[in-house]
Tab-separated table of C-alpha atoms and ligand atoms in Angstrom:
chain	number	residue	atom	x	y	z
A	1	UNK	CA	-26.975	-13.930	10.509
A	2	UNK	CA	-24.683	-11.566	12.230
A	3	UNK	CA	-21.912	-12.268	14.308
A	4	UNK	CA	-19.540	-10.727	16.831
A	5	UNK	CA	-15.896	-11.105	17.449
A	6	UNK	CA	-14.621	-13.897	19.587
A	7	UNK	CA	-14.223	-12.243	23.079
A	8	UNK	CA	-10.798	-11.713	24.383
A	9	UNK	CA	-11.188	-14.187	27.436
A	10	UNK	CA	-11.517	-16.977	24.932
A	11	UNK	CA	-8.652	-16.874	22.852
A	12	UNK	CA	-8.650	-19.281	19.936
A	13	UNK	CA	-11.798	-20.885	20.730
A	14	UNK	CA	-13.196	-21.317	17.140
A	15	UNK	CA	-16.348	-19.845	15.639
A	16	UNK	CA	-17.413	-16.685	17.200
A	17	UNK	CA	-21.051	-16.561	18.683
A	18	UNK	CA	-23.892	-16.065	16.281
A	19	UNK	CA	-27.132	-14.117	16.519
A	20	UNK	CA	-30.134	-15.881	14.836
A	21	UNK	CA	-32.636	-13.262	14.296
A	22	UNK	CA	-35.176	-15.899	12.809
A	23	UNK	CA	-34.920	-17.562	16.249
A	24	UNK	CA	-35.175	-14.484	18.385
A	25	UNK	CA	-38.860	-14.148	19.177
A	26	UNK	CA	-41.082	-16.919	21.022
A	27	UNK	CA	-38.313	-19.483	20.982
A	28	UNK	CA	-37.251	-21.874	23.612
A	29	UNK	CA	-33.480	-22.698	24.204
A	30	UNK	CA	-32.519	-25.691	26.144
A	31	UNK	CA	-30.031	-28.447	26.855
A	32	UNK	CA	-31.205	-32.249	26.976
A	33	UNK	CA	-30.184	-35.416	28.885
A	34	UNK	CA	-31.850	-38.674	29.981
A	35	UNK	CA	-31.965	-40.640	33.121
A	36	UNK	CA	-30.049	-43.704	32.540
A	37	UNK	CA	-27.207	-41.725	30.657
A	38	UNK	CA	-26.396	-39.498	33.472
A	39	UNK	CA	-28.075	-40.266	36.941
A	40	UNK	CA	-26.154	-43.324	38.168
A	41	UNK	CA	-27.446	-44.451	41.755
A	42	UNK	CA	-28.906	-47.451	39.875
A	43	UNK	CA	-29.793	-49.214	43.320
A	44	UNK	CA	-30.720	-46.221	45.476
A	45	UNK	CA	-34.004	-45.273	47.173
A	46	UNK	CA	-35.866	-48.215	45.805
A	47	UNK	CA	-35.046	-48.292	42.026
A	48	UNK	CA	-34.927	-51.437	40.344
A	49	UNK	CA	-33.300	-52.619	37.374
A	50	UNK	CA	-34.333	-51.601	33.864
A	51	UNK	CA	-33.516	-53.507	30.639
A	52	UNK	CA	-30.393	-51.211	30.322
A	53	UNK	CA	-28.884	-52.647	33.490
A	54	UNK	CA	-29.570	-56.006	32.296
A	55	UNK	CA	-28.184	-55.449	28.953
A	56	UNK	CA	-25.174	-53.774	29.925
A	57	UNK	CA	-24.241	-57.221	31.907
A	58	UNK	CA	-24.402	-59.089	28.543
A	59	UNK	CA	-20.945	-59.680	27.381
A	60	UNK	CA	-19.963	-57.819	24.304
A	61	UNK	CA	-23.266	-55.546	24.229
A	62	UNK	CA	-21.620	-52.454	25.397
A	63	UNK	CA	-18.214	-51.081	24.329
A	64	UNK	CA	-15.619	-51.802	27.125
A	65	UNK	CA	-18.277	-53.668	29.098
A	66	UNK	CA	-19.423	-50.279	30.437
A	67	UNK	CA	-22.739	-49.518	32.206
A	68	UNK	CA	-24.845	-46.450	33.874
A	69	UNK	CA	-24.043	-47.645	37.546
A	70	UNK	CA	-22.395	-44.294	38.309
A	71	UNK	CA	-22.570	-42.312	34.911
A	72	UNK	CA	-22.326	-38.576	35.638
A	73	UNK	CA	-23.349	-39.255	39.298
A	74	UNK	CA	-26.208	-36.654	38.703
A	75	UNK	CA	-28.540	-38.218	41.249
A	76	UNK	CA	-25.979	-36.973	43.844
A	77	UNK	CA	-24.878	-33.743	42.078
A	78	UNK	CA	-28.187	-32.302	40.789
A	79	UNK	CA	-27.769	-29.096	42.522
A	80	UNK	CA	-24.449	-28.285	40.978
A	81	UNK	CA	-25.779	-29.527	37.804
A	82	UNK	CA	-28.732	-26.982	37.619
A	83	UNK	CA	-26.352	-24.438	38.549
A	84	UNK	CA	-24.246	-25.201	35.516
A	85	UNK	CA	-27.475	-25.274	33.241
A	86	UNK	CA	-28.396	-21.744	34.552
A	87	UNK	CA	-25.053	-20.597	33.963
A	88	UNK	CA	-25.453	-21.459	30.293
A	89	UNK	CA	-28.280	-19.074	30.011
A	90	UNK	CA	-30.830	-21.621	28.565
A	91	UNK	CA	-34.575	-21.371	29.642
A	92	UNK	CA	-35.584	-25.176	29.486
A	93	UNK	CA	-33.903	-28.260	30.821
A	94	UNK	CA	-35.251	-31.530	28.931
A	95	UNK	CA	-34.462	-34.814	31.068
A	96	UNK	CA	-36.371	-38.015	31.618
A	97	UNK	CA	-37.749	-39.823	34.608
A	98	UNK	CA	-36.555	-43.317	35.303
A	99	UNK	CA	-39.574	-45.441	35.262
A	100	UNK	CA	-37.962	-47.975	37.788
A	101	UNK	CA	-37.499	-45.222	40.176
A	102	UNK	CA	-41.066	-43.916	40.185
A	103	UNK	CA	-42.561	-47.304	39.984
A	104	UNK	CA	-40.175	-49.977	40.697
A	105	UNK	CA	-40.835	-53.211	38.921
A	106	UNK	CA	-43.207	-51.399	36.330
A	107	UNK	CA	-46.434	-52.197	38.471
A	108	UNK	CA	-48.125	-50.769	41.595
A	109	UNK	CA	-48.041	-47.607	43.529
A	110	UNK	CA	-45.486	-44.798	43.236
A	111	UNK	CA	-42.335	-45.021	45.231
A	112	UNK	CA	-41.951	-41.955	47.451
A	113	UNK	CA	-38.220	-42.040	47.547
A	114	UNK	CA	-37.909	-42.289	43.978
A	115	UNK	CA	-40.258	-39.426	43.340
A	116	UNK	CA	-38.705	-37.320	45.977
A	117	UNK	CA	-35.566	-37.112	43.667
A	118	UNK	CA	-37.517	-35.662	40.752
A	119	UNK	CA	-39.444	-33.333	43.103
A	120	UNK	CA	-36.158	-31.792	44.245
A	121	UNK	CA	-34.747	-31.546	40.780
A	122	UNK	CA	-38.065	-29.865	39.327
A	123	UNK	CA	-37.959	-27.385	42.422
A	124	UNK	CA	-34.284	-26.707	41.928
A	125	UNK	CA	-34.986	-25.922	38.278
A	126	UNK	CA	-37.963	-23.677	38.917
A	127	UNK	CA	-36.049	-21.873	41.602
A	128	UNK	CA	-33.279	-21.054	38.869
A	129	UNK	CA	-35.969	-19.955	36.477
A	130	UNK	CA	-35.432	-22.882	34.465
A	131	UNK	CA	-38.435	-24.696	32.662
A	132	UNK	CA	-38.406	-28.340	33.311
A	133	UNK	CA	-39.495	-30.611	30.140
A	134	UNK	CA	-39.855	-34.083	31.213
A	135	UNK	CA	-39.796	-37.225	29.054
A	136	UNK	CA	-41.606	-40.162	30.487
A	137	UNK	CA	-39.743	-42.816	28.912
A	138	UNK	CA	-36.282	-42.606	27.424
A	139	UNK	CA	-35.642	-46.305	27.253
A	140	UNK	CA	-35.307	-47.649	30.794
A	141	UNK	CA	-38.156	-50.138	30.899
A	142	UNK	CA	-38.533	-51.894	34.189
A	143	UNK	CA	-36.782	-55.344	33.632
A	144	UNK	CA	-40.009	-57.282	35.114
A	145	UNK	CA	-42.033	-55.798	32.299
A	146	UNK	CA	-39.389	-57.091	29.642
A	147	UNK	CA	-39.630	-60.484	31.397
A	148	UNK	CA	-43.439	-60.294	30.866
A	149	UNK	CA	-42.898	-59.857	27.118
A	150	UNK	CA	-41.663	-56.166	26.771
A	151	UNK	CA	-43.079	-53.796	24.254
A	152	UNK	CA	-44.142	-56.458	21.676
A	153	UNK	CA	-47.011	-57.366	24.236
A	154	UNK	CA	-49.949	-55.023	24.355
A	155	UNK	CA	-50.083	-54.941	28.242
A	156	UNK	CA	-46.984	-52.970	28.506
A	157	UNK	CA	-48.901	-50.112	26.843
A	158	UNK	CA	-51.240	-50.201	29.698
A	159	UNK	CA	-48.542	-50.435	32.222
A	160	UNK	CA	-46.847	-47.399	30.682
A	161	UNK	CA	-50.212	-45.403	30.829
A	162	UNK	CA	-50.320	-46.311	34.706
A	163	UNK	CA	-46.837	-45.048	35.160
A	164	UNK	CA	-47.461	-41.943	33.094
A	165	UNK	CA	-50.314	-41.164	35.507
A	166	UNK	CA	-48.467	-41.760	38.661
A	167	UNK	CA	-45.571	-39.281	37.278
A	168	UNK	CA	-48.060	-36.632	36.359
A	169	UNK	CA	-49.889	-36.734	39.734
A	170	UNK	CA	-46.331	-36.415	41.316
A	171	UNK	CA	-45.078	-33.593	39.320
A	172	UNK	CA	-47.945	-32.275	37.050
A	173	UNK	CA	-48.621	-29.371	39.620
A	174	UNK	CA	-45.210	-27.761	38.440
A	175	UNK	CA	-44.291	-29.455	35.182
A	176	UNK	CA	-46.191	-28.163	32.169
A	177	UNK	CA	-44.088	-29.931	29.316
A	178	UNK	CA	-44.431	-33.508	28.840
A	179	UNK	CA	-43.073	-35.838	26.301
A	180	UNK	CA	-44.463	-39.346	26.397
A	181	UNK	CA	-41.625	-41.390	24.452
A	182	UNK	CA	-38.251	-40.648	23.336
A	183	UNK	CA	-37.498	-42.260	19.721
A	184	UNK	CA	-39.672	-45.214	19.650
A	185	UNK	CA	-37.955	-46.112	16.306
A	186	UNK	CA	-34.906	-47.041	18.684
A	187	UNK	CA	-36.942	-48.759	21.340
A	188	UNK	CA	-38.504	-50.906	18.575
A	189	UNK	CA	-35.919	-51.382	15.905
A	190	UNK	CA	-32.615	-51.272	17.802
A	191	UNK	CA	-34.115	-53.128	20.675
A	192	UNK	CA	-36.185	-55.747	19.160
A	193	UNK	CA	-35.088	-56.204	15.547
A	194	UNK	CA	-31.308	-55.392	15.438
A	195	UNK	CA	-30.383	-56.341	19.038
A	196	UNK	CA	-28.144	-53.503	19.332
A	197	UNK	CA	-29.932	-51.867	22.128
A	198	UNK	CA	-31.815	-53.408	25.309
A	199	UNK	CA	-33.200	-55.791	25.373
A	200	UNK	CA	-31.144	-57.005	22.603
A	201	UNK	CA	-33.766	-59.169	20.753
A	202	UNK	CA	-33.699	-59.870	17.149
A	203	UNK	CA	-37.048	-60.420	15.390
A	204	UNK	CA	-38.567	-58.076	13.014
A	205	UNK	CA	-42.245	-59.014	13.681
A	206	UNK	CA	-41.685	-58.585	17.342
A	207	UNK	CA	-40.220	-55.146	16.611
A	208	UNK	CA	-43.336	-53.990	14.511
A	209	UNK	CA	-45.527	-55.239	17.316
A	210	UNK	CA	-43.456	-53.054	19.826
A	211	UNK	CA	-44.006	-50.215	17.333
A	212	UNK	CA	-47.702	-50.374	17.529
A	213	UNK	CA	-47.614	-50.894	21.452
A	214	UNK	CA	-45.219	-48.079	21.727
A	215	UNK	CA	-47.697	-45.773	20.109
A	216	UNK	CA	-50.660	-47.057	21.890
A	217	UNK	CA	-48.770	-46.496	25.273
A	218	UNK	CA	-48.315	-42.911	23.986
A	219	UNK	CA	-51.892	-42.425	23.042
A	220	UNK	CA	-53.144	-43.898	26.366
A	221	UNK	CA	-50.728	-41.939	28.487
A	222	UNK	CA	-51.669	-38.841	26.553
A	223	UNK	CA	-55.251	-39.438	27.356
A	224	UNK	CA	-54.604	-40.158	30.858
A	225	UNK	CA	-52.603	-36.748	31.169
A	226	UNK	CA	-55.300	-34.596	29.336
A	227	UNK	CA	-57.693	-36.088	31.790
A	228	UNK	CA	-55.932	-35.424	34.962
A	229	UNK	CA	-54.623	-31.941	34.094
A	230	UNK	CA	-56.252	-28.985	35.826
A	231	UNK	CA	-53.760	-26.406	34.673
A	232	UNK	CA	-51.707	-25.871	31.586
A	233	UNK	CA	-50.298	-29.061	29.689
A	234	UNK	CA	-48.132	-29.089	26.849
A	235	UNK	CA	-47.913	-32.827	25.364
A	236	UNK	CA	-45.775	-34.297	22.813
A	237	UNK	CA	-43.957	-37.090	21.807
A	238	UNK	CA	-40.271	-37.190	20.422
A	239	UNK	CA	-39.131	-38.915	17.292
A	240	UNK	CA	-35.694	-39.331	15.608
A	241	UNK	CA	-35.950	-38.547	12.027
A	242	UNK	CA	-33.712	-37.624	9.026
A	243	UNK	CA	-34.322	-36.386	5.433
A	244	UNK	CA	-34.235	-39.313	3.127
A	245	UNK	CA	-33.693	-39.129	-0.529
A	246	UNK	CA	-33.225	-41.940	-3.257
A	247	UNK	CA	-29.556	-42.394	-4.342
A	248	UNK	CA	-30.739	-41.981	-7.862
A	249	UNK	CA	-34.001	-41.496	-9.885
A	250	UNK	CA	-34.121	-45.220	-10.639
A	251	UNK	CA	-37.364	-47.158	-9.633
A	252	UNK	CA	-35.435	-49.390	-7.197
A	253	UNK	CA	-33.822	-46.475	-5.373
A	254	UNK	CA	-37.025	-44.515	-5.247
A	255	UNK	CA	-38.779	-47.748	-3.770
A	256	UNK	CA	-36.091	-48.180	-1.340
A	257	UNK	CA	-36.381	-44.503	-0.112
A	258	UNK	CA	-40.214	-45.096	0.244
A	259	UNK	CA	-39.590	-48.142	2.339
A	260	UNK	CA	-36.995	-46.170	4.395
A	261	UNK	CA	-39.379	-43.375	5.076
A	262	UNK	CA	-42.274	-45.562	5.794
A	263	UNK	CA	-40.341	-47.272	8.589
A	264	UNK	CA	-38.531	-44.165	9.840
A	265	UNK	CA	-40.989	-41.539	9.654
A	266	UNK	CA	-44.621	-42.228	8.426
A	267	UNK	CA	-45.323	-45.275	10.619
A	268	UNK	CA	-45.107	-42.853	13.418
A	269	UNK	CA	-46.390	-39.688	12.149
A	270	UNK	CA	-49.178	-40.919	10.050
A	271	UNK	CA	-51.061	-42.601	12.879
A	272	UNK	CA	-50.243	-39.873	15.551
A	273	UNK	CA	-51.467	-37.022	13.172
A	274	UNK	CA	-53.742	-38.745	10.667
A	275	UNK	CA	-54.993	-41.461	12.690
A	276	UNK	CA	-53.800	-44.208	10.186
A	277	UNK	CA	-50.935	-46.393	9.194
A	278	UNK	CA	-49.424	-45.903	5.809
A	279	UNK	CA	-51.088	-48.287	3.178
A	280	UNK	CA	-47.757	-49.006	1.458
A	281	UNK	CA	-46.219	-50.055	4.786
A	282	UNK	CA	-48.992	-52.226	5.556
A	283	UNK	CA	-48.617	-53.921	2.167
A	284	UNK	CA	-44.772	-54.260	2.618
A	285	UNK	CA	-45.404	-55.920	6.067
A	286	UNK	CA	-48.001	-58.313	4.882
A	287	UNK	CA	-45.626	-59.321	2.077
A	288	UNK	CA	-43.136	-60.220	5.118
A	289	UNK	CA	-45.922	-62.156	7.014
A	290	UNK	CA	-46.340	-59.314	9.605
A	291	UNK	CA	-49.363	-57.808	10.528
A	292	UNK	CA	-49.713	-54.985	13.231
A	293	UNK	CA	-51.610	-55.884	16.109
A	294	UNK	CA	-54.125	-53.106	15.792
A	295	UNK	CA	-57.455	-53.587	17.734
A	296	UNK	CA	-60.595	-51.505	17.551
A	297	UNK	CA	-60.127	-47.946	18.699
A	298	UNK	CA	-56.443	-48.053	18.898
A	299	UNK	CA	-55.791	-45.401	16.115
A	300	UNK	CA	-58.271	-42.940	17.635
A	301	UNK	CA	-56.312	-43.214	20.942
A	302	UNK	CA	-52.896	-42.958	19.170
A	303	UNK	CA	-54.145	-39.739	17.411
A	304	UNK	CA	-55.314	-38.226	20.601
A	305	UNK	CA	-54.116	-34.363	19.795
A	306	UNK	CA	-50.654	-33.332	20.400
A	307	UNK	CA	-49.396	-29.895	21.323
A	308	UNK	CA	-45.821	-30.516	19.806
A	309	UNK	CA	-43.821	-32.909	18.037
A	310	UNK	CA	-40.256	-33.274	19.231
A	311	UNK	CA	-37.683	-33.932	16.615
A	312	UNK	CA	-34.366	-35.445	17.041
A	313	UNK	CA	-32.023	-34.845	14.264
A	314	UNK	CA	-28.331	-35.930	13.917
A	315	UNK	CA	-28.014	-36.822	10.087
A	316	UNK	CA	-29.709	-37.716	6.787
A	317	UNK	CA	-29.501	-40.492	4.474
A	318	UNK	CA	-29.756	-41.650	0.750
A	319	UNK	CA	-31.100	-45.081	-0.091
A	320	UNK	CA	-30.388	-47.541	-2.962
A	321	UNK	CA	-32.444	-50.221	-3.832
A	322	UNK	CA	-29.739	-52.416	-5.063
A	323	UNK	CA	-26.863	-54.031	-3.382
A	324	UNK	CA	-23.024	-53.366	-4.331
A	325	UNK	CA	-23.599	-55.963	-6.989
A	326	UNK	CA	-26.893	-54.506	-8.414
A	327	UNK	CA	-28.931	-57.268	-6.957
A	328	UNK	CA	-32.581	-56.004	-6.001
A	329	UNK	CA	-33.365	-58.760	-3.256
A	330	UNK	CA	-31.313	-59.757	-0.339
A	331	UNK	CA	-30.688	-63.444	0.785
A	332	UNK	CA	-33.978	-63.614	2.457
A	333	UNK	CA	-35.726	-62.496	-0.801
A	334	UNK	CA	-36.469	-59.091	0.809
A	335	UNK	CA	-36.188	-56.068	-1.255
A	336	UNK	CA	-32.820	-54.238	-0.633
A	337	UNK	CA	-32.861	-50.954	1.202
A	338	UNK	CA	-29.249	-49.894	1.363
A	339	UNK	CA	-27.930	-46.579	2.878
A	340	UNK	CA	-25.420	-44.895	0.733
A	341	UNK	CA	-23.059	-42.357	2.036
A	342	UNK	CA	-23.370	-38.858	0.492
A	343	UNK	CA	-19.516	-38.489	1.153
A	344	UNK	CA	-19.832	-35.874	3.652
A	345	UNK	CA	-17.517	-35.431	6.697
A	346	UNK	CA	-18.579	-37.528	9.477
A	347	UNK	CA	-18.716	-37.171	13.333
A	348	UNK	CA	-17.150	-39.517	15.767
A	349	UNK	CA	-20.368	-41.820	15.501
A	350	UNK	CA	-19.542	-42.112	11.720
A	351	UNK	CA	-22.692	-40.008	10.981
A	352	UNK	CA	-22.539	-37.891	7.981
A	353	UNK	CA	-22.949	-34.078	8.636
A	354	UNK	CA	-25.942	-32.889	6.600
A	355	UNK	CA	-27.253	-29.701	8.161
A	356	UNK	CA	-29.410	-28.831	4.975
A	357	UNK	CA	-31.280	-32.020	5.669
A	358	UNK	CA	-32.610	-30.795	8.967
A	359	UNK	CA	-34.151	-27.881	6.978
A	360	UNK	CA	-35.664	-30.081	4.462
A	361	UNK	CA	-37.176	-32.398	7.130
A	362	UNK	CA	-38.603	-29.611	9.191
A	363	UNK	CA	-40.276	-28.250	6.183
A	364	UNK	CA	-41.372	-31.687	4.973
A	365	UNK	CA	-42.939	-32.252	8.533
A	366	UNK	CA	-44.760	-28.698	8.398
A	367	UNK	CA	-45.993	-29.363	4.971
A	368	UNK	CA	-47.312	-33.051	5.538
A	369	UNK	CA	-48.446	-32.865	8.876
A	370	UNK	CA	-48.724	-29.100	9.963
A	371	UNK	CA	-47.626	-29.683	13.729
A	372	UNK	CA	-45.792	-27.277	15.882
A	373	UNK	CA	-42.042	-28.721	16.526
A	374	UNK	CA	-39.354	-28.468	18.746
A	375	UNK	CA	-35.796	-29.674	18.020
A	376	UNK	CA	-35.557	-31.816	21.285
A	377	UNK	CA	-32.036	-33.187	20.443
A	378	UNK	CA	-29.230	-32.105	18.107
A	379	UNK	CA	-25.514	-32.257	18.623
A	380	UNK	CA	-22.382	-34.233	17.847
A	381	UNK	CA	-19.884	-36.511	19.068
A	382	UNK	CA	-16.311	-35.666	18.498
A	383	UNK	CA	-13.007	-37.077	19.836
A	384	UNK	CA	-12.346	-34.376	22.354
A	385	UNK	CA	-9.110	-33.380	23.563
A	386	UNK	CA	-9.075	-32.099	27.158
A	387	UNK	CA	-6.269	-29.386	28.146
A	388	UNK	CA	-4.812	-29.906	31.542
A	389	UNK	CA	-7.187	-27.773	33.075
A	390	UNK	CA	-10.262	-29.716	31.571
A	391	UNK	CA	-10.890	-27.043	28.795
A	392	UNK	CA	-11.809	-28.460	25.398
A	393	UNK	CA	-11.450	-26.503	22.105
A	394	UNK	CA	-14.199	-28.505	20.280
A	395	UNK	CA	-14.427	-26.092	17.171
A	396	UNK	CA	-15.796	-29.140	15.305
A	397	UNK	CA	-18.965	-29.342	17.600
A	398	UNK	CA	-19.222	-25.580	17.538
A	399	UNK	CA	-19.360	-25.757	13.944
A	400	UNK	CA	-21.984	-28.503	13.771
A	401	UNK	CA	-23.943	-26.298	16.149
A	402	UNK	CA	-23.704	-23.279	13.921
A	403	UNK	CA	-24.561	-25.102	10.822
A	404	UNK	CA	-27.664	-26.930	12.541
A	405	UNK	CA	-29.168	-23.961	14.457
A	406	UNK	CA	-28.699	-22.155	11.152
A	407	UNK	CA	-30.753	-24.898	9.328
A	408	UNK	CA	-33.446	-24.446	11.998
A	409	UNK	CA	-33.694	-20.694	11.295
A	410	UNK	CA	-34.024	-21.311	7.684
A	411	UNK	CA	-36.852	-23.855	8.246
A	412	UNK	CA	-38.565	-21.117	10.470
A	413	UNK	CA	-38.168	-18.386	8.092
A	414	UNK	CA	-39.821	-20.545	5.248
A	415	UNK	CA	-42.736	-21.064	7.593
A	416	UNK	CA	-42.230	-24.163	9.789
A	417	UNK	CA	-43.669	-23.651	12.980
A	418	UNK	CA	-40.624	-24.599	15.118
A	419	UNK	CA	-40.778	-23.497	18.840
A	420	UNK	CA	-37.451	-24.288	20.143
A	421	UNK	CA	-33.972	-26.124	20.088
A	422	UNK	CA	-32.376	-28.340	22.766
A	423	UNK	CA	-28.716	-29.296	22.247
A	424	UNK	CA	-27.686	-32.900	22.936
A	425	UNK	CA	-26.364	-33.151	25.209
A	426	UNK	CA	-25.543	-31.090	28.382
A	427	UNK	CA	-23.058	-33.572	29.378
A	428	UNK	CA	-20.865	-36.066	28.116
A	429	UNK	CA	-22.661	-39.216	29.107
A	430	UNK	CA	-23.480	-42.993	28.770
A	431	UNK	CA	-23.825	-43.293	25.115
A	432	UNK	CA	-25.725	-46.512	25.212
A	433	UNK	CA	-24.032	-49.353	23.185
A	434	UNK	CA	-20.894	-47.023	22.864
A	435	UNK	CA	-20.588	-46.604	26.556
A	436	UNK	CA	-18.561	-43.623	27.426
A	437	UNK	CA	-16.555	-43.650	24.560
A	438	UNK	CA	-18.509	-41.008	22.494
A	439	UNK	CA	-18.666	-37.735	23.851
A	440	UNK	CA	-21.705	-35.691	22.999
A	441	UNK	CA	-21.557	-32.883	25.722
A	442	UNK	CA	-21.220	-29.312	25.473
A	443	UNK	CA	-20.082	-29.636	28.859
A	444	UNK	CA	-16.932	-32.186	29.579
A	445	UNK	CA	-17.313	-34.751	32.364
A	446	UNK	CA	-14.075	-35.994	33.745
A	447	UNK	CA	-15.361	-39.520	34.938
A	448	UNK	CA	-12.443	-40.102	37.249
A	449	UNK	CA	-13.322	-36.870	39.152
A	450	UNK	CA	-16.865	-36.004	37.957
A	451	UNK	CA	-15.579	-32.575	37.359
A	452	UNK	CA	-17.630	-30.715	34.769
A	453	UNK	CA	-16.119	-28.101	32.439
A	454	UNK	CA	-17.869	-26.033	29.921
A	455	UNK	CA	-16.410	-26.882	26.539
A	456	UNK	CA	-15.811	-23.969	23.819
A	457	UNK	CA	-19.121	-25.096	22.285
A	458	UNK	CA	-20.985	-24.556	25.416
A	459	UNK	CA	-19.629	-21.207	25.826
A	460	UNK	CA	-20.456	-20.430	22.155
A	461	UNK	CA	-23.973	-21.862	22.722
A	462	UNK	CA	-24.489	-19.635	25.842
A	463	UNK	CA	-23.300	-16.559	24.065
A	464	UNK	CA	-25.208	-17.264	20.981
A	465	UNK	CA	-28.311	-17.554	22.934
A	466	UNK	CA	-27.717	-14.074	24.620
A	467	UNK	CA	-26.833	-12.445	21.435
A	468	UNK	CA	-30.020	-13.885	19.802
A	469	UNK	CA	-32.180	-12.822	22.587
A	470	UNK	CA	-30.668	-9.295	22.478
A	471	UNK	CA	-31.715	-9.085	18.785
A	472	UNK	CA	-35.202	-9.556	19.729
A	473	UNK	CA	-35.336	-6.836	22.674
B	1	FCB	C1	-30.416	-40.351	20.399
B	1	FCB	C2	-30.736	-40.664	21.716
B	1	FCB	C3	-29.948	-39.925	22.998
B	1	FCB	C4	-28.485	-40.093	22.623
B	1	FCB	C5	-28.424	-39.424	21.060
B	1	FCB	C6	-26.937	-39.372	20.666
B	1	FCB	O1	-30.871	-41.345	19.656
B	1	FCB	O2	-32.358	-40.237	22.125
B	1	FCB	O3	-30.254	-40.479	24.147
B	1	FCB	O4	-28.021	-41.278	22.657
B	1	FCB	O5	-29.126	-40.190	20.252
């Protein structure tokens, strides 16, 4: 890695821009957002409520009782926002479509007014030379579909495939890059097992049924898009993953790591790539009285070939198979799987900063699955302090980016097929159950005025992309 001095017009702004020669050629640089986190305008142009609109109204569900009603008001400010994206010098913008805008209520025909917003957004991006990268589902399930049973019921997978087809018919003439789902682990486990995300249910069996139906929905949508495509189509799914290690070499700790890896990574990657669920996971589930609702042909659908796997990386974990008192089973008689901190510095989310875990994860995915990958999210929340003029000297966030992009560069140099990196997030935005309390943006949003200000980390990112590209020319 080479670096240049901090430009004189950015005094005291922390780490200098970095050139990453390993990422110079054939590499995509982007920023990422999602619909509910930034759009606002929740009742405009025919949009109906999603499970997040409902969940935000549940007392105590979201910090300060906040919601996405206004968020970054991106629905009304997208032109200015696309200018900002272009100003950062990225080539790709990853955003998601709100299902209840495209297909209110989750059934029936497309809503022309909702589609028109994404039409305008896509055209504006293309006008500025930015490649749109569309995620079909970043958690805003139409409430009506949750009322009909949500992801634990099979029909939701078919509803998703219909919606995917509507969206593709509307935008597929201009959008090449399609991600079906963002982080099905979060939809299933946070939403249906732990109750921390919408719809706030708490039943492990339901969550595992949700896992299968999310994967089935992905596969059905992938088949529909492949069938519709007349031009180029790059299809993928995005998973949140970390590198997990046992806390010690003991049998219990190794078993705990295996269980965590099965539920966090292999339950998705194995069926997607190899067309089967991991045998050890199925045994563990059976021991808990849970059977995945797999029907004939489902695994062929789920393993419809992918062009890319999106990797969202924030942290890594080590696991112990004993609790603080040395017990190996919990109060329900289940094997203990306990996350044990490495003792590293943490972000404002309390997530440990483990950049080398990203290198290990990418190399492991390369080895076990051999798929092309894009880092569809990586970034950090810190407790920013804004100056009077709105600027933010966020050297901590820049340091996080330096280390993590460096980790990607290492994995690429070691042979992993990595095609791009998207910073999470373009903006400070509605961070789900944390409301507006946690700021992930490389651009600050003042929620009183909706003023956007590029943070030092955003400037660093722009400068580093430019330096890196220069290295290849
Ligand atoms: C990911 C989500 C994204 C954002 C980041 C911090 O799990 O995909 O929407 O909340 O975490």
